[in-house]
């Protein structure tokens, strides 16, 4: 009997999905099939690849209601919010399909008499995608669709918390007519995942997950000369300048901190507010936070669901308790949220003031519904504190002055700078991080560069 794993739903603690783990022979068969399918897929004209993938997106959207419901049960996001992930998946996939002809076109240097010269983007071969549970489609689509567009085959290993997502991909591709073996998924142990990465048939690894997971990927590939895209953690800051639209900043930053129960790599985890707005900002932030409804995510009136598991919620509880012991003030009474239960995934949101960067709540990734807010005297102090982090995924500036936002953004050590918004990916822009937030890039035309290698053609056509 083969080993198996269980997806325990954070909604009610029951076993929602149980699946067998791939054994060594299944992994070997999948790798062999990926390689065998590669030549035919690579030779398929781009227009045909685009047509197949467009059909797959249409199949996916047509089943969006069921897919959204599954998401709620697998990872706990409220049912009123999970349909947004289906739409986001479609938007990103559609954009990457649309820009593929230009992004994958040969690069032509200046003409040179007697020569034909160009640079072609060649697929890596087998792209191994390792995806997380928190945004299971929005993270994986960044690599899966462009990898296939570029002529690669894809092997997907999804989180054991969201196994149905891998199966939904396979279902959509099968119904769209994608040739067998071009896309496959495997439910695997961590050890087998590392072994597969080391296999010579894997040409590129696209990983989204924790910093520790990213280090494990680098270690597994240390003896290989292949690329790896690493989209890791964040401790993303926001700065509310003196000229900000206060109501807009409050509304958007509460959402940026607490959407998906704060389980977003690019969610807002620390906020710096100009002293002229600080008191009003904190009052507004707390008032709006108190309006959240924590509870059963399958209910239509719930807008804050459980965290993925009790241990994750306990980690956040520990950060909060430690900060309070060190002098922070917690402005939300957990007892005001009836569903909040110790040792359970259900955790009330928390707003902390009188915080400092000596506290883990302001320096260590929280990945939960807790936020620290600090008062600053101006731009210089805000930029210094925003950059005082081992992470660098996104940063958000709240101001009415776009020129100032661009100037300050140039000083920020992040992959993306937002003005008057946060916690969002625009597929036309490169999604990337610096420092411990990772390396590489997905989305935009630049994302295709990661999933291909350049091959130069230098043809003498006359003597």
Short mmCIF file of N, CA and C in Angstrom, two decimals, residues 324-401:
data_model
loop_
_atom_site.label_atom_id
_atom_site.label_comp_id
_atom_site.label_asym_id
_atom_site.label_seq_id
_atom_site.Cartn_x
_atom_site.Cartn_y
_atom_site.Cartn_z
N UNK A 324 3.62 42.65 23.29
CA UNK A 324 2.97 43.29 24.43
C UNK A 324 3.87 43.24 25.66
N UNK A 325 4.54 42.11 25.86
CA UNK A 325 5.47 42.00 26.98
C UNK A 325 6.62 43.00 26.86
N UNK A 326 6.96 43.37 25.63
CA UNK A 326 8.06 44.30 25.39
C UNK A 326 7.60 45.76 25.33
N UNK A 327 6.32 46.00 25.61
CA UNK A 327 5.85 47.38 25.70
C UNK A 327 4.84 47.81 24.67
N UNK A 328 4.49 46.97 23.71
CA UNK A 328 3.49 47.33 22.70
C UNK A 328 2.10 47.33 23.34
N UNK A 329 1.19 48.08 22.74
CA UNK A 329 -0.21 48.09 23.18
C UNK A 329 -1.07 47.45 22.11
N UNK A 330 -1.87 46.48 22.51
CA UNK A 330 -2.81 45.81 21.60
C UNK A 330 -4.15 46.54 21.69
N UNK A 331 -4.65 47.01 20.56
CA UNK A 331 -5.84 47.86 20.54
C UNK A 331 -7.14 47.10 20.26
N UNK A 332 -7.04 45.81 19.99
CA UNK A 332 -8.22 44.99 19.71
C UNK A 332 -8.38 43.96 20.82
N UNK A 333 -9.58 43.86 21.37
CA UNK A 333 -9.87 42.84 22.39
C UNK A 333 -10.31 41.55 21.69
N UNK A 334 -9.52 40.49 21.76
CA UNK A 334 -9.89 39.24 21.07
C UNK A 334 -11.28 38.74 21.44
N UNK A 335 -11.71 39.00 22.66
CA UNK A 335 -13.03 38.52 23.09
C UNK A 335 -14.18 39.19 22.34
N UNK A 336 -13.87 40.29 21.64
CA UNK A 336 -14.90 40.92 20.81
C UNK A 336 -15.19 40.12 19.55
N UNK A 337 -14.36 39.13 19.28
CA UNK A 337 -14.53 38.25 18.12
C UNK A 337 -14.84 36.86 18.67
N UNK A 338 -16.11 36.51 18.67
CA UNK A 338 -16.56 35.28 19.35
C UNK A 338 -15.90 34.03 18.81
N UNK A 339 -15.53 34.02 17.54
CA UNK A 339 -14.95 32.81 16.93
C UNK A 339 -13.50 32.60 17.32
N UNK A 340 -12.85 33.62 17.89
CA UNK A 340 -11.45 33.49 18.29
C UNK A 340 -11.31 32.44 19.39
N UNK A 341 -10.50 31.43 19.10
CA UNK A 341 -10.31 30.34 20.05
C UNK A 341 -8.84 29.96 20.12
N UNK A 342 -8.27 29.94 21.31
CA UNK A 342 -6.87 29.56 21.46
C UNK A 342 -6.64 28.16 20.91
N UNK A 343 -5.47 27.96 20.32
CA UNK A 343 -5.03 26.68 19.75
C UNK A 343 -5.85 26.27 18.53
N UNK A 344 -6.71 27.16 18.04
CA UNK A 344 -7.48 26.87 16.82
C UNK A 344 -6.99 27.76 15.70
N UNK A 345 -7.40 27.49 14.46
CA UNK A 345 -7.02 28.38 13.36
C UNK A 345 -7.75 29.72 13.38
N UNK A 346 -8.78 29.85 14.23
CA UNK A 346 -9.59 31.07 14.25
C UNK A 346 -8.94 32.10 15.17
N UNK A 347 -8.44 33.17 14.57
CA UNK A 347 -7.66 34.18 15.28
C UNK A 347 -8.21 35.57 14.98
N UNK A 348 -8.52 36.32 16.03
CA UNK A 348 -9.00 37.69 15.86
C UNK A 348 -7.90 38.56 15.27
N UNK A 349 -8.26 39.57 14.48
CA UNK A 349 -7.24 40.50 13.99
C UNK A 349 -6.71 41.34 15.15
N UNK A 350 -5.47 41.81 15.00
CA UNK A 350 -4.87 42.60 16.07
C UNK A 350 -4.11 43.79 15.49
N UNK A 351 -4.23 44.92 16.16
CA UNK A 351 -3.53 46.16 15.80
C UNK A 351 -2.66 46.56 16.97
N UNK A 352 -1.38 46.72 16.73
CA UNK A 352 -0.42 47.03 17.79
C UNK A 352 0.23 48.38 17.55
N UNK A 353 0.33 49.19 18.61
CA UNK A 353 1.06 50.46 18.56
C UNK A 353 2.13 50.44 19.65
N UNK A 354 2.91 51.52 19.70
CA UNK A 354 4.07 51.57 20.60
C UNK A 354 5.01 50.40 20.31
N UNK A 355 5.17 50.11 19.02
CA UNK A 355 6.03 49.01 18.60
C UNK A 355 7.38 49.56 18.17
N UNK A 356 8.37 48.70 18.04
CA UNK A 356 9.70 49.07 17.55
C UNK A 356 10.27 47.92 16.75
N UNK A 357 11.35 48.20 16.05
CA UNK A 357 11.98 47.17 15.24
C UNK A 357 12.75 46.15 16.07
N UNK A 358 12.78 46.33 17.38
CA UNK A 358 13.36 45.32 18.25
C UNK A 358 12.37 44.17 18.49
N UNK A 359 11.13 44.38 18.08
CA UNK A 359 10.08 43.38 18.28
C UNK A 359 9.93 42.52 17.03
N UNK A 360 9.69 41.23 17.23
CA UNK A 360 9.51 40.33 16.09
C UNK A 360 8.33 40.74 15.22
N UNK A 361 7.31 41.34 15.81
CA UNK A 361 6.13 41.72 15.05
C UNK A 361 6.46 42.74 13.98
N UNK A 362 7.61 43.44 14.11
CA UNK A 362 8.03 44.44 13.12
C UNK A 362 9.22 43.98 12.30
N UNK A 363 9.76 42.82 12.57
CA UNK A 363 10.95 42.39 11.84
C UNK A 363 10.82 41.00 11.23
N UNK A 364 10.05 40.13 11.84
CA UNK A 364 9.91 38.75 11.39
C UNK A 364 8.58 38.58 10.67
N UNK A 365 8.59 37.84 9.57
CA UNK A 365 7.34 37.64 8.84
C UNK A 365 6.28 37.05 9.77
N UNK A 366 5.10 37.68 9.77
CA UNK A 366 4.00 37.25 10.63
C UNK A 366 3.08 36.29 9.91
N UNK A 367 2.68 36.65 8.69
CA UNK A 367 1.82 35.81 7.86
C UNK A 367 0.51 35.51 8.57
N UNK A 368 -0.05 36.54 9.17
CA UNK A 368 -1.31 36.39 9.87
C UNK A 368 -1.95 37.75 10.10
N UNK A 369 -3.15 37.80 10.70
CA UNK A 369 -3.89 39.05 10.82
C UNK A 369 -3.46 39.91 12.01
N UNK A 370 -2.21 40.35 11.99
CA UNK A 370 -1.70 41.24 13.03
C UNK A 370 -0.80 42.27 12.38
N UNK A 371 -0.90 43.52 12.83
CA UNK A 371 -0.17 44.60 12.20
C UNK A 371 0.39 45.54 13.26
N UNK A 372 1.59 46.03 13.05
CA UNK A 372 2.19 47.04 13.90
C UNK A 372 2.21 48.38 13.18
N UNK A 373 1.90 49.46 13.92
CA UNK A 373 1.85 50.80 13.34
C UNK A 373 2.78 51.71 14.14
N UNK A 374 3.66 52.43 13.42
CA UNK A 374 4.62 53.34 14.04
C UNK A 374 4.43 54.76 13.51
N UNK A 375 4.71 55.73 14.37
CA UNK A 375 4.68 57.15 14.00
C UNK A 375 6.06 57.55 13.48
N UNK A 376 6.09 58.35 12.38
CA UNK A 376 7.35 58.85 11.83
C UNK A 376 7.25 60.36 11.62
N UNK A 377 8.42 61.00 11.59
CA UNK A 377 8.45 62.46 11.47
C UNK A 377 8.45 62.93 10.03
N UNK A 378 8.80 62.03 9.08
CA UNK A 378 8.85 62.45 7.69
C UNK A 378 9.42 61.38 6.79
N UNK A 379 9.72 61.78 5.55
CA UNK A 379 10.13 60.82 4.53
C UNK A 379 11.41 60.09 4.89
N UNK A 380 12.40 60.82 5.38
CA UNK A 380 13.70 60.18 5.63
C UNK A 380 13.59 59.06 6.67
N UNK A 381 12.86 59.33 7.75
CA UNK A 381 12.70 58.30 8.78
C UNK A 381 11.89 57.13 8.24
N UNK A 382 10.86 57.43 7.46
CA UNK A 382 10.03 56.36 6.91
C UNK A 382 10.83 55.45 5.99
N UNK A 383 11.61 56.04 5.09
CA UNK A 383 12.40 55.23 4.15
C UNK A 383 13.41 54.38 4.91
N UNK A 384 14.05 54.98 5.92
CA UNK A 384 15.04 54.21 6.69
C UNK A 384 14.39 53.00 7.35
N UNK A 385 13.22 53.19 7.94
CA UNK A 385 12.54 52.08 8.62
C UNK A 385 11.99 51.07 7.62
N UNK A 386 11.49 51.53 6.49
CA UNK A 386 10.97 50.59 5.48
C UNK A 386 12.07 49.69 4.96
N UNK A 387 13.27 50.24 4.82
CA UNK A 387 14.40 49.45 4.32
C UNK A 387 15.07 48.61 5.40
N UNK A 388 14.72 48.83 6.65
CA UNK A 388 15.32 48.10 7.75
C UNK A 388 14.66 46.74 7.89
N UNK A 389 14.93 45.86 6.92
CA UNK A 389 14.30 44.55 6.88
C UNK A 389 15.16 43.61 6.06
N UNK A 390 15.09 42.34 6.40
CA UNK A 390 15.79 41.33 5.60
C UNK A 390 15.00 40.98 4.34
N UNK A 391 13.77 41.51 4.24
CA UNK A 391 12.91 41.23 3.09
C UNK A 391 12.83 42.43 2.16
N UNK A 392 12.37 42.18 0.94
CA UNK A 392 12.20 43.27 -0.02
C UNK A 392 11.29 42.87 -1.17
N UNK A 393 10.03 42.60 -0.87
CA UNK A 393 9.10 42.20 -1.92
C UNK A 393 8.35 43.41 -2.47
N UNK A 394 7.49 44.05 -1.66
CA UNK A 394 6.80 45.26 -2.09
C UNK A 394 6.84 46.30 -0.98
N UNK A 395 6.55 47.53 -1.37
CA UNK A 395 6.38 48.63 -0.42
C UNK A 395 5.31 49.54 -0.99
N UNK A 396 4.48 50.11 -0.12
CA UNK A 396 3.36 50.94 -0.56
C UNK A 396 3.50 52.35 0.03
N UNK A 397 3.33 53.35 -0.83
CA UNK A 397 3.40 54.76 -0.44
C UNK A 397 2.03 55.38 -0.63
N UNK A 398 1.59 56.12 0.38
CA UNK A 398 0.27 56.76 0.33
C UNK A 398 0.47 58.26 0.31
N UNK A 399 0.23 58.84 -0.86
CA UNK A 399 0.49 60.25 -1.10
C UNK A 399 -0.32 60.71 -2.29
N UNK A 400 -0.50 62.04 -2.40
CA UNK A 400 -1.19 62.59 -3.57
C UNK A 400 -0.21 63.01 -4.65
N UNK A 401 1.08 62.81 -4.41
CA UNK A 401 2.13 63.33 -5.30
C UNK A 401 2.87 62.17 -5.96
#
